Amino acid sequence: MARIQRRKLLASCLCITATVFLLVTLQVVVELGKFERKKFKNSNLRDAHAEMEREPTHLYPFLEKEALTLNRKGKLETESYPIMLWWSPLTGETGRLGQCGADACFFTINRTFLHHHMTKAFLFYGTDFNIDSLPLPRKAHHDWALFHEESPKNNYKLFHEPVIALFNYTATFSRHSHLPLTTQYLEGIEVLKSLQYLVPLKSKNSLRKRLAPLVYVQSDCDPPSDRDSYVRELMTYIEVDSYGECLRNKDLPQQLKNPASMDADGFYRIIAQYKFILAFENAICDDYITEKLWRPLKLGVVPVYYGSPSIADWLPSNRSAILVSEFSHPRELATYIRQLDHDDRLYEAYIEWKLKGEISNQRLLTALRERKWGVQDINQDNYVDAFECMVCNKVWENIRLREKGLPPKRWRAEVTHLSCPEPTVFTFSPPAPPRSSLRQMWIPSFEQSKKEARALRWLVDRNQNFSVQEFWALVFKD
């Protein structure tokens, strides 16, 4: 009998030990999962576009940040919270209760909530904003919110007043949007000040025996900015090492040829050896500034910048980049770069701010200090979280106004929230090679997008569902 009791006791101990072990293991797995999700959430949402410039992707799912609130029957209490429906999904969440300060909203991609009386806002990702499926008819209490951080080439019709004005709230690269994403590619001030990758000028001068003064790395060829035409002309006046698919004359090591390697240590160290880099955006829009500017500034390479006309408002100092717009022809730019290349004193004036660790641009400092999101920082929400919470907070603000018998605030996007001029081509450039027919497409595409914007606005204002055939018939009516 005693032996049986001992066996029972031993079995009980083993069961308890196994249970404790399983609970601890489960807790470790849960905590690791939380860490991985948060780390994943705060990655930069970038894809390769099959190019060597990296832009945020729109397909990464954002996993749950918080447990859902369940009632006694195990169902979500959707009656208690405003519903934010991602109509063109940027997240992959079928349902999540998000806490935004004192407010909470239910975020989902589930379109069965279209007619739910608690659905207050529809969230759209600009690149996937399609005319073939819109939440119409639009009710008076339905807000539309647009998240679009990418180049205009991804969806040109959004960049015209008839369409942008359809939205109540915006998060775009423009400083004028409700949630500006102008600094979306810049982690913070410290990475600009960092000397981790800085190659001393003496070493760069020595490296000039085998390296060109300028480096160019692009594989998205013939975009709306027509940058390849400019660089092709520039190459006739000064040596350029071009590593990408566009105008390539030099190869990267095999392990760095994948576009995903653009932020690899090995790639950084190759680029850091150069004195100058051609930092040309794929489109010309105010405040559209990508890693093409920030990367060389982080590495201690002087960017020769072509892109945002408002770039001077965002540079770390008034002498930290060479602006292509200040030169009437590539020939003049080449002459100036050669002058700096041969005069250490003149060249060092462009990196003095970095050597001293001094950022004099107060606008840039303020923008980084006040933004409500982080870049590659697991301790901060990312800009998608910030966008969701901006909409959630504004919806709740109006709910409270209605409860007090007051009229709700009317938020509306302005044309400055997402506006780019018509693309142009460089007149000095020779006829484009046969493969470059894409270069000839951008201006007609922009012109057609204006017709698309007018047609879409008319159909949405009619506030009835419409077919793709109706839309295109209206676009080509004239």
Short mmCIF file of C-alpha atoms in Angstrom, two decimals:
data_model
loop_
_atom_site.label_atom_id
_atom_site.label_comp_id
_atom_site.label_asym_id
_atom_site.label_seq_id
_atom_site.Cartn_x
_atom_site.Cartn_y
_atom_site.Cartn_z
CA MET A 1 0.00 0.00 0.00
CA ALA A 2 2.78 2.37 0.93
CA ARG A 3 4.50 1.55 -2.35
CA ILE A 4 1.36 2.44 -4.29
CA GLN A 5 1.06 5.73 -2.44
CA ARG A 6 4.72 6.51 -3.20
CA ARG A 7 4.10 5.76 -6.87
CA LYS A 8 1.03 8.02 -6.88
CA LEU A 9 3.04 10.77 -5.20
CA LEU A 10 5.88 10.34 -7.70
CA ALA A 11 3.41 10.42 -10.61
CA SER A 12 1.81 13.55 -9.20
CA CYS A 13 5.20 15.23 -8.89
CA LEU A 14 6.08 14.30 -12.46
CA CYS A 15 2.75 15.68 -13.71
CA ILE A 16 3.26 18.92 -11.81
CA THR A 17 6.83 19.24 -13.12
CA ALA A 18 5.72 18.56 -16.69
CA THR A 19 2.89 21.08 -16.36
CA VAL A 20 5.22 23.76 -15.01
CA PHE A 21 7.71 23.01 -17.81
CA LEU A 22 4.99 23.31 -20.44
CA LEU A 23 3.68 26.56 -18.97
CA VAL A 24 7.17 28.08 -18.89
CA THR A 25 7.85 26.90 -22.45
CA LEU A 26 4.52 28.34 -23.62
CA GLN A 27 5.27 31.65 -21.94
CA VAL A 28 8.69 31.81 -23.62
CA VAL A 29 7.11 31.07 -27.01
CA VAL A 30 4.45 33.75 -26.43
CA GLU A 31 7.02 36.34 -25.39
CA LEU A 32 9.25 35.49 -28.36
CA GLY A 33 6.23 35.76 -30.61
CA LYS A 34 5.40 39.19 -29.20
CA PHE A 35 8.97 40.34 -29.75
CA GLU A 36 9.09 39.00 -33.30
CA ARG A 37 5.75 40.57 -34.16
CA LYS A 38 6.82 43.93 -32.82
CA LYS A 39 10.17 43.70 -34.58
CA PHE A 40 8.38 42.73 -37.78
CA LYS A 41 5.83 45.52 -37.42
CA ASN A 42 8.54 48.13 -37.19
CA SER A 43 10.47 47.05 -40.22
CA ASN A 44 10.31 49.68 -42.94
CA LEU A 45 7.53 48.11 -45.05
CA ARG A 46 9.81 48.04 -48.05
CA ASP A 47 9.87 45.90 -51.12
CA ALA A 48 12.42 45.58 -53.83
CA HIS A 49 10.19 46.43 -56.83
CA ALA A 50 12.74 44.26 -58.65
CA GLU A 51 15.00 47.29 -58.37
CA MET A 52 17.87 48.52 -56.29
CA GLU A 53 15.82 51.26 -54.75
CA ARG A 54 13.65 50.14 -51.91
CA GLU A 55 10.20 51.44 -51.20
CA PRO A 56 7.60 50.49 -48.62
CA THR A 57 5.55 47.46 -49.48
CA HIS A 58 1.80 47.26 -49.04
CA LEU A 59 1.38 43.55 -48.46
CA TYR A 60 3.03 42.96 -45.10
CA PRO A 61 0.41 41.84 -42.56
CA PHE A 62 0.41 43.55 -39.18
CA LEU A 63 -0.32 41.05 -36.49
CA GLU A 64 -2.33 41.57 -33.35
CA LYS A 65 -1.13 44.15 -30.88
CA GLU A 66 -3.77 43.45 -28.26
CA ALA A 67 -6.17 40.72 -27.30
CA LEU A 68 -9.68 41.15 -28.63
CA THR A 69 -12.40 42.10 -26.20
CA LEU A 70 -14.86 39.23 -25.95
CA ASN A 71 -18.28 39.03 -24.39
CA ARG A 72 -19.60 36.07 -22.41
CA LYS A 73 -20.45 34.17 -25.58
CA GLY A 74 -16.93 34.60 -26.89
CA LYS A 75 -17.92 37.17 -29.53
CA LEU A 76 -16.29 40.52 -30.10
CA GLU A 77 -18.13 43.47 -28.56
CA THR A 78 -18.32 45.46 -31.80
CA GLU A 79 -21.26 47.42 -30.45
CA SER A 80 -18.96 49.25 -28.05
CA TYR A 81 -16.31 50.55 -30.43
CA PRO A 82 -16.18 52.44 -33.74
CA ILE A 83 -15.19 50.13 -36.58
CA MET A 84 -12.30 51.15 -38.87
CA LEU A 85 -12.55 49.07 -42.04
CA TRP A 86 -9.42 48.73 -44.19
CA TRP A 87 -11.06 48.69 -47.62
CA SER A 88 -7.81 48.33 -49.55
CA PRO A 89 -5.82 46.39 -46.96
CA LEU A 90 -2.39 47.42 -45.81
CA THR A 91 -2.70 45.09 -42.84
CA GLY A 92 -3.77 41.48 -42.73
CA GLU A 93 -5.90 41.71 -39.61
CA THR A 94 -9.34 40.17 -39.70
CA GLY A 95 -10.07 41.90 -36.42
CA ARG A 96 -8.17 43.75 -33.73
CA LEU A 97 -9.14 46.09 -30.95
CA GLY A 98 -6.55 48.88 -30.99
CA GLN A 99 -5.96 51.24 -28.10
CA CYS A 100 -5.17 54.81 -29.18
CA GLY A 101 -4.52 56.77 -26.04
CA ALA A 102 -7.83 56.99 -24.19
CA ASP A 103 -9.73 55.83 -27.29
CA ALA A 104 -10.21 52.34 -28.70
CA CYS A 105 -11.33 51.29 -32.16
CA PHE A 106 -11.89 47.97 -33.89
CA PHE A 107 -9.68 47.57 -36.99
CA THR A 108 -10.50 44.98 -39.59
CA ILE A 109 -10.25 44.04 -43.27
CA ASN A 110 -13.50 42.07 -43.07
CA ARG A 111 -15.87 43.66 -45.58
CA THR A 112 -18.90 42.08 -43.96
CA PHE A 113 -18.75 45.10 -41.64
CA LEU A 114 -19.58 47.40 -44.58
CA HIS A 115 -23.17 47.98 -43.43
CA HIS A 116 -22.55 47.68 -39.69
CA HIS A 117 -23.95 50.69 -37.88
CA MET A 118 -20.69 51.08 -35.88
CA THR A 119 -18.54 51.34 -39.03
CA LYS A 120 -17.34 54.93 -39.00
CA ALA A 121 -14.29 55.05 -41.27
CA PHE A 122 -12.86 53.34 -44.34
CA LEU A 123 -9.09 53.17 -44.63
CA PHE A 124 -7.43 53.02 -48.04
CA TYR A 125 -3.89 52.20 -49.06
CA GLY A 126 -3.16 54.40 -52.06
CA THR A 127 -1.28 51.93 -54.23
CA ASP A 128 -4.21 49.50 -54.00
CA PHE A 129 -6.96 52.12 -54.30
CA ASN A 130 -9.05 50.60 -57.10
CA ILE A 131 -12.08 52.00 -58.87
CA ASP A 132 -13.63 48.55 -59.34
CA SER A 133 -14.59 48.27 -55.67
CA LEU A 134 -15.53 51.21 -53.47
CA PRO A 135 -17.77 51.33 -50.36
CA LEU A 136 -20.72 53.01 -52.05
CA PRO A 137 -23.21 54.42 -51.38
CA ARG A 138 -21.23 56.49 -48.91
CA LYS A 139 -23.17 57.47 -45.81
CA ALA A 140 -22.88 60.88 -44.18
CA HIS A 141 -21.08 59.46 -41.15
CA HIS A 142 -18.56 57.46 -43.21
CA ASP A 143 -15.10 59.03 -43.20
CA TRP A 144 -12.54 58.04 -45.82
CA ALA A 145 -8.86 58.03 -44.88
CA LEU A 146 -5.92 57.65 -47.27
CA PHE A 147 -2.48 56.24 -46.47
CA HIS A 148 -0.08 56.75 -49.38
CA GLU A 149 3.64 57.10 -48.80
CA GLU A 150 4.81 55.95 -52.21
CA SER A 151 5.73 57.50 -55.55
CA PRO A 152 2.98 59.01 -57.72
CA LYS A 153 3.78 56.47 -60.41
CA ASN A 154 2.00 53.87 -58.27
CA ASN A 155 -1.43 55.52 -58.69
CA TYR A 156 -1.40 58.84 -60.52
CA LYS A 157 -5.12 59.62 -60.25
CA LEU A 158 -4.77 60.18 -56.51
CA PHE A 159 -2.57 63.18 -57.22
CA HIS A 160 -5.35 65.37 -58.61
CA GLU A 161 -7.76 67.53 -56.64
CA PRO A 162 -11.00 65.71 -57.64
CA VAL A 163 -9.76 62.45 -56.03
CA ILE A 164 -7.63 63.61 -53.11
CA ALA A 165 -10.54 65.77 -51.92
CA LEU A 166 -12.68 62.62 -51.52
CA PHE A 167 -10.75 61.82 -48.34
CA ASN A 168 -11.26 63.24 -44.89
CA TYR A 169 -7.86 62.27 -43.49
CA THR A 170 -4.48 61.69 -45.09
CA ALA A 171 -1.07 60.28 -44.25
CA THR A 172 1.29 61.05 -47.13
CA PHE A 173 4.86 62.18 -47.74
CA SER A 174 3.65 65.80 -47.88
CA ARG A 175 4.26 68.00 -44.84
CA HIS A 176 0.73 69.36 -45.40
CA SER A 177 -1.07 66.04 -44.86
CA HIS A 178 -2.81 65.30 -41.57
CA LEU A 179 -0.04 62.83 -40.70
CA PRO A 180 3.12 63.84 -42.59
CA LEU A 181 5.45 60.96 -43.51
CA THR A 182 8.20 63.15 -44.96
CA THR A 183 10.90 61.58 -42.79
CA GLN A 184 9.66 58.01 -43.30
CA TYR A 185 13.11 56.77 -44.40
CA LEU A 186 15.11 58.42 -41.62
CA GLU A 187 15.54 56.54 -38.34
CA GLY A 188 16.62 59.60 -36.39
CA ILE A 189 19.23 62.29 -35.84
CA GLU A 190 21.83 59.93 -34.39
CA VAL A 191 22.20 57.93 -37.61
CA LEU A 192 22.95 61.17 -39.46
CA LYS A 193 25.62 62.11 -36.93
CA SER A 194 27.10 58.62 -36.80
CA LEU A 195 30.67 58.20 -38.10
CA GLN A 196 30.40 54.40 -38.25
CA TYR A 197 30.79 54.19 -42.03
CA LEU A 198 32.65 57.41 -42.68
CA VAL A 199 35.79 56.82 -44.76
CA PRO A 200 38.46 59.50 -44.11
CA LEU A 201 39.04 61.88 -47.00
CA LYS A 202 42.68 60.80 -47.29
CA SER A 203 41.53 57.23 -47.89
CA LYS A 204 38.90 58.36 -50.39
CA ASN A 205 41.53 60.27 -52.31
CA SER A 206 43.63 57.12 -52.45
CA LEU A 207 40.62 55.05 -53.55
CA ARG A 208 40.10 57.46 -56.44
CA LYS A 209 42.88 55.60 -58.27
CA ARG A 210 40.40 52.78 -58.97
CA LEU A 211 37.01 54.38 -58.25
CA ALA A 212 35.14 57.12 -60.08
CA PRO A 213 34.29 60.26 -58.11
CA LEU A 214 30.57 59.50 -58.56
CA VAL A 215 28.54 56.36 -57.93
CA TYR A 216 25.04 55.55 -59.24
CA VAL A 217 22.95 52.57 -58.10
CA GLN A 218 19.53 52.23 -59.75
CA SER A 219 17.66 49.30 -61.23
CA ASP A 220 14.25 50.93 -61.65
CA CYS A 221 14.97 52.36 -65.07
CA ASP A 222 13.27 55.26 -66.87
CA PRO A 223 10.91 56.42 -64.10
CA PRO A 224 8.86 59.66 -64.30
CA SER A 225 11.80 61.81 -63.14
CA ASP A 226 13.74 60.79 -66.30
CA ARG A 227 16.84 60.45 -64.12
CA ASP A 228 18.58 57.97 -66.41
CA SER A 229 18.58 60.48 -69.27
CA TYR A 230 20.31 63.02 -67.05
CA VAL A 231 22.88 60.53 -65.79
CA ARG A 232 23.54 59.26 -69.32
CA GLU A 233 24.36 62.82 -70.38
CA LEU A 234 26.43 63.45 -67.24
CA MET A 235 28.54 60.37 -68.00
CA THR A 236 29.86 62.06 -71.13
CA TYR A 237 31.50 64.73 -68.96
CA ILE A 238 32.63 62.85 -65.83
CA GLU A 239 33.32 59.27 -64.79
CA VAL A 240 30.47 57.50 -62.98
CA ASP A 241 30.54 53.98 -61.49
CA SER A 242 27.03 52.59 -62.11
CA TYR A 243 26.22 49.35 -60.28
CA GLY A 244 22.49 48.92 -60.94
CA GLU A 245 20.64 47.64 -63.98
CA CYS A 246 20.30 51.20 -65.26
CA LEU A 247 23.42 52.27 -67.19
CA ARG A 248 25.45 49.55 -65.47
CA ASN A 249 29.20 49.61 -66.05
CA LYS A 250 30.34 47.96 -62.82
CA ASP A 251 29.19 44.90 -60.86
CA LEU A 252 28.51 44.47 -57.19
CA PRO A 253 29.77 41.32 -55.45
CA GLN A 254 27.37 38.42 -56.07
CA GLN A 255 26.09 38.40 -52.48
CA LEU A 256 25.05 42.06 -52.77
CA LYS A 257 23.20 41.89 -56.09
CA ASN A 258 19.90 41.09 -54.42
CA PRO A 259 17.92 44.34 -53.96
CA ALA A 260 17.31 43.28 -50.36
CA SER A 261 21.03 43.93 -49.74
CA MET A 262 20.69 47.70 -50.12
CA ASP A 263 20.83 48.07 -46.34
CA ALA A 264 23.49 45.42 -45.81
CA ASP A 265 26.75 46.32 -44.11
CA GLY A 266 28.75 45.17 -47.15
CA PHE A 267 26.79 47.43 -49.49
CA TYR A 268 27.18 50.38 -47.13
CA ARG A 269 30.95 49.92 -47.03
CA ILE A 270 31.22 49.88 -50.82
CA ILE A 271 29.17 53.06 -51.24
CA ALA A 272 30.95 54.79 -48.34
CA GLN A 273 34.24 54.66 -50.30
CA TYR A 274 32.95 57.20 -52.82
CA LYS A 275 33.10 60.95 -52.52
CA PHE A 276 29.78 61.61 -54.28
CA ILE A 277 26.64 59.66 -55.08
CA LEU A 278 23.91 60.47 -57.60
CA ALA A 279 20.83 60.56 -55.40
CA PHE A 280 17.98 60.85 -57.92
CA GLU A 281 14.35 60.22 -56.92
CA ASN A 282 12.03 58.34 -59.26
CA ALA A 283 9.53 61.22 -59.23
CA ILE A 284 9.65 64.95 -58.57
CA CYS A 285 7.25 66.03 -55.83
CA ASP A 286 7.52 68.43 -52.91
CA ASP A 287 8.57 66.51 -49.79
CA TYR A 288 8.91 63.17 -51.59
CA ILE A 289 12.28 62.23 -50.10
CA THR A 290 13.50 58.65 -49.90
CA GLU A 291 16.54 56.72 -48.72
CA LYS A 292 18.36 58.02 -51.79
CA LEU A 293 19.07 61.17 -49.79
CA TRP A 294 19.30 59.83 -46.25
CA ARG A 295 21.53 56.82 -47.00
CA PRO A 296 24.54 58.79 -48.32
CA LEU A 297 24.16 61.34 -45.53
CA LYS A 298 24.36 58.48 -43.03
CA LEU A 299 27.41 57.04 -44.78
CA GLY A 300 29.36 60.28 -45.13
CA VAL A 301 29.01 60.48 -48.92
CA VAL A 302 27.97 63.79 -50.50
CA PRO A 303 24.62 63.34 -52.29
CA VAL A 304 24.20 64.95 -55.69
CA TYR A 305 20.45 65.29 -55.31
CA TYR A 306 17.65 65.49 -57.83
CA GLY A 307 14.09 65.22 -56.57
CA SER A 308 11.94 67.19 -54.17
CA PRO A 309 11.96 70.92 -55.06
CA SER A 310 11.57 71.59 -51.33
CA ILE A 311 14.65 69.57 -50.38
CA ALA A 312 16.46 72.57 -48.85
CA ASP A 313 13.85 72.54 -46.08
CA TRP A 314 14.97 69.08 -44.97
CA LEU A 315 18.75 68.94 -45.33
CA PRO A 316 20.76 68.66 -42.09
CA SER A 317 22.66 71.84 -42.97
CA ASN A 318 22.70 74.40 -45.77
CA ARG A 319 25.82 72.72 -47.20
CA SER A 320 25.28 68.98 -47.04
CA ALA A 321 24.17 68.13 -50.59
CA ILE A 322 24.79 69.32 -54.14
CA LEU A 323 21.48 70.21 -55.79
CA VAL A 324 21.19 69.35 -59.47
CA SER A 325 18.53 72.04 -59.89
CA GLU A 326 21.19 74.71 -59.36
CA PHE A 327 23.02 73.73 -62.56
CA SER A 328 21.70 74.53 -66.02
CA HIS A 329 23.32 71.49 -67.66
CA PRO A 330 25.10 68.26 -66.65
CA ARG A 331 28.28 69.76 -68.10
CA GLU A 332 28.25 72.47 -65.42
CA LEU A 333 27.53 69.95 -62.69
CA ALA A 334 30.46 67.78 -63.83
CA THR A 335 32.79 70.79 -63.76
CA TYR A 336 31.74 71.62 -60.20
CA ILE A 337 32.18 68.06 -58.95
CA ARG A 338 35.65 67.86 -60.49
CA GLN A 339 36.53 71.10 -58.71
CA LEU A 340 35.47 69.66 -55.34
CA ASP A 341 37.19 66.37 -56.13
CA HIS A 342 40.53 68.17 -56.55
CA ASP A 343 40.16 70.58 -53.62
CA ASP A 344 39.96 68.93 -50.19
CA ARG A 345 39.01 72.19 -48.49
CA LEU A 346 36.00 72.72 -50.76
CA TYR A 347 34.94 69.08 -50.47
CA GLU A 348 35.17 69.00 -46.68
CA ALA A 349 32.78 71.94 -46.47
CA TYR A 350 30.04 69.47 -47.49
CA ILE A 351 30.81 67.00 -44.69
CA GLU A 352 31.79 69.48 -41.99
CA TRP A 353 28.34 69.20 -40.41
CA LYS A 354 28.84 65.44 -40.04
CA LEU A 355 32.40 65.65 -38.73
CA LYS A 356 31.20 68.09 -36.07
CA GLY A 357 27.93 66.29 -35.42
CA GLU A 358 25.96 69.49 -35.90
CA ILE A 359 22.44 69.47 -37.37
CA SER A 360 21.46 73.09 -37.92
CA ASN A 361 18.10 72.55 -39.65
CA GLN A 362 15.46 73.23 -37.01
CA ARG A 363 12.61 72.05 -39.24
CA LEU A 364 14.23 68.63 -39.53
CA LEU A 365 14.99 68.44 -35.81
CA THR A 366 11.41 69.43 -34.91
CA ALA A 367 9.86 66.95 -37.37
CA LEU A 368 11.88 64.05 -35.96
CA ARG A 369 11.21 65.08 -32.38
CA GLU A 370 7.45 65.54 -32.80
CA ARG A 371 6.51 62.66 -35.08
CA LYS A 372 4.30 60.09 -33.39
CA TRP A 373 5.96 57.04 -34.93
CA GLY A 374 9.37 55.50 -35.33
CA VAL A 375 11.46 53.89 -38.07
CA GLN A 376 12.97 50.48 -37.31
CA ASP A 377 12.37 51.07 -33.62
CA ILE A 378 10.65 48.28 -31.68
CA ASN A 379 9.97 50.73 -28.84
CA GLN A 380 7.72 52.92 -30.98
CA ASP A 381 4.64 52.40 -33.09
CA ASN A 382 5.22 52.47 -36.82
CA TYR A 383 3.54 54.97 -39.10
CA VAL A 384 0.66 52.62 -39.96
CA ASP A 385 -0.23 52.37 -36.27
CA ALA A 386 -0.03 56.17 -36.05
CA PHE A 387 -2.32 56.53 -39.07
CA GLU A 388 -4.89 54.15 -37.62
CA CYS A 389 -4.85 55.97 -34.30
CA MET A 390 -5.13 59.39 -35.94
CA VAL A 391 -8.35 58.29 -37.64
CA CYS A 392 -9.62 56.55 -34.50
CA ASN A 393 -9.04 59.66 -32.36
CA LYS A 394 -10.77 61.96 -34.85
CA VAL A 395 -13.75 59.64 -35.12
CA TRP A 396 -14.08 59.59 -31.33
CA GLU A 397 -13.78 63.37 -31.23
CA ASN A 398 -16.85 63.65 -33.43
CA ILE A 399 -18.72 60.97 -31.48
CA ARG A 400 -18.27 63.05 -28.34
CA LEU A 401 -19.37 66.23 -30.11
CA ARG A 402 -22.57 64.51 -31.26
CA GLU A 403 -23.22 63.21 -27.74
CA LYS A 404 -23.12 66.84 -26.57
CA GLY A 405 -25.51 67.88 -29.31
CA LEU A 406 -22.77 69.74 -31.17
CA PRO A 407 -22.07 69.52 -34.92
CA PRO A 408 -19.15 67.25 -35.83
CA LYS A 409 -15.92 68.65 -37.25
CA ARG A 410 -15.51 68.22 -40.97
CA TRP A 411 -12.03 67.18 -41.98
CA ARG A 412 -11.11 67.27 -45.65
CA ALA A 413 -7.94 66.62 -47.61
CA GLU A 414 -6.47 69.48 -49.64
CA VAL A 415 -4.72 69.29 -52.98
CA THR A 416 -1.41 70.01 -51.21
CA HIS A 417 -1.73 66.71 -49.32
CA LEU A 418 -0.75 64.75 -52.43
CA SER A 419 0.27 66.79 -55.43
CA CYS A 420 3.01 66.39 -58.03
CA PRO A 421 3.61 68.33 -61.25
CA GLU A 422 3.40 66.73 -64.65
CA PRO A 423 6.49 64.64 -65.47
CA THR A 424 8.99 66.14 -67.90
CA VAL A 425 11.85 64.80 -69.98
CA PHE A 426 15.28 66.29 -70.39
CA THR A 427 15.61 67.99 -73.76
CA PHE A 428 19.38 67.51 -74.01
CA SER A 429 19.07 63.74 -73.89
CA PRO A 430 19.43 61.69 -77.09
CA PRO A 431 16.51 59.57 -78.32
CA ALA A 432 15.77 56.83 -75.83
CA PRO A 433 16.97 53.32 -76.67
CA PRO A 434 14.22 51.00 -78.00
CA ARG A 435 13.89 49.25 -74.63
CA SER A 436 13.13 52.57 -72.95
CA SER A 437 9.59 53.00 -74.24
CA LEU A 438 8.58 53.31 -70.59
CA ARG A 439 10.17 56.76 -70.60
CA GLN A 440 7.65 57.90 -73.20
CA MET A 441 4.72 56.62 -71.16
CA TRP A 442 4.74 58.90 -68.14
CA ILE A 443 3.45 62.15 -69.63
CA PRO A 444 0.49 60.51 -71.47
CA SER A 445 -0.19 58.49 -68.32
CA PHE A 446 -0.29 61.65 -66.24
CA GLU A 447 -2.64 63.34 -68.71
CA GLN A 448 -4.98 60.36 -68.71
CA SER A 449 -4.92 60.24 -64.91
CA LYS A 450 -6.50 63.71 -64.84
CA LYS A 451 -9.44 62.36 -66.88
CA GLU A 452 -9.62 59.34 -64.58
CA ALA A 453 -9.73 61.61 -61.54
CA ARG A 454 -12.61 63.67 -62.96
CA ALA A 455 -14.56 60.55 -63.96
CA LEU A 456 -14.05 58.90 -60.58
CA ARG A 457 -15.13 62.00 -58.71
CA TRP A 458 -18.34 62.29 -60.76
CA LEU A 459 -19.22 58.65 -60.13
CA VAL A 460 -18.49 58.82 -56.39
CA ASP A 461 -20.48 62.05 -56.03
CA ARG A 462 -23.40 60.26 -57.71
CA ASN A 463 -23.09 57.93 -54.70
CA GLN A 464 -24.09 54.74 -56.45
CA ASN A 465 -22.16 51.60 -57.21
CA PHE A 466 -20.71 51.62 -60.69
CA SER A 467 -18.96 49.18 -62.99
CA VAL A 468 -15.47 49.31 -64.42
CA GLN A 469 -17.06 49.64 -67.86
CA GLU A 470 -18.98 52.75 -66.75
CA PHE A 471 -15.79 54.29 -65.41
CA TRP A 472 -13.73 53.76 -68.56
CA ALA A 473 -16.59 54.86 -70.80
CA LEU A 474 -16.64 58.12 -68.87
CA VAL A 475 -12.84 58.51 -69.04
CA PHE A 476 -12.80 58.15 -72.84
CA LYS A 477 -16.06 59.96 -73.44
CA ASP A 478 -14.37 63.01 -74.99
#
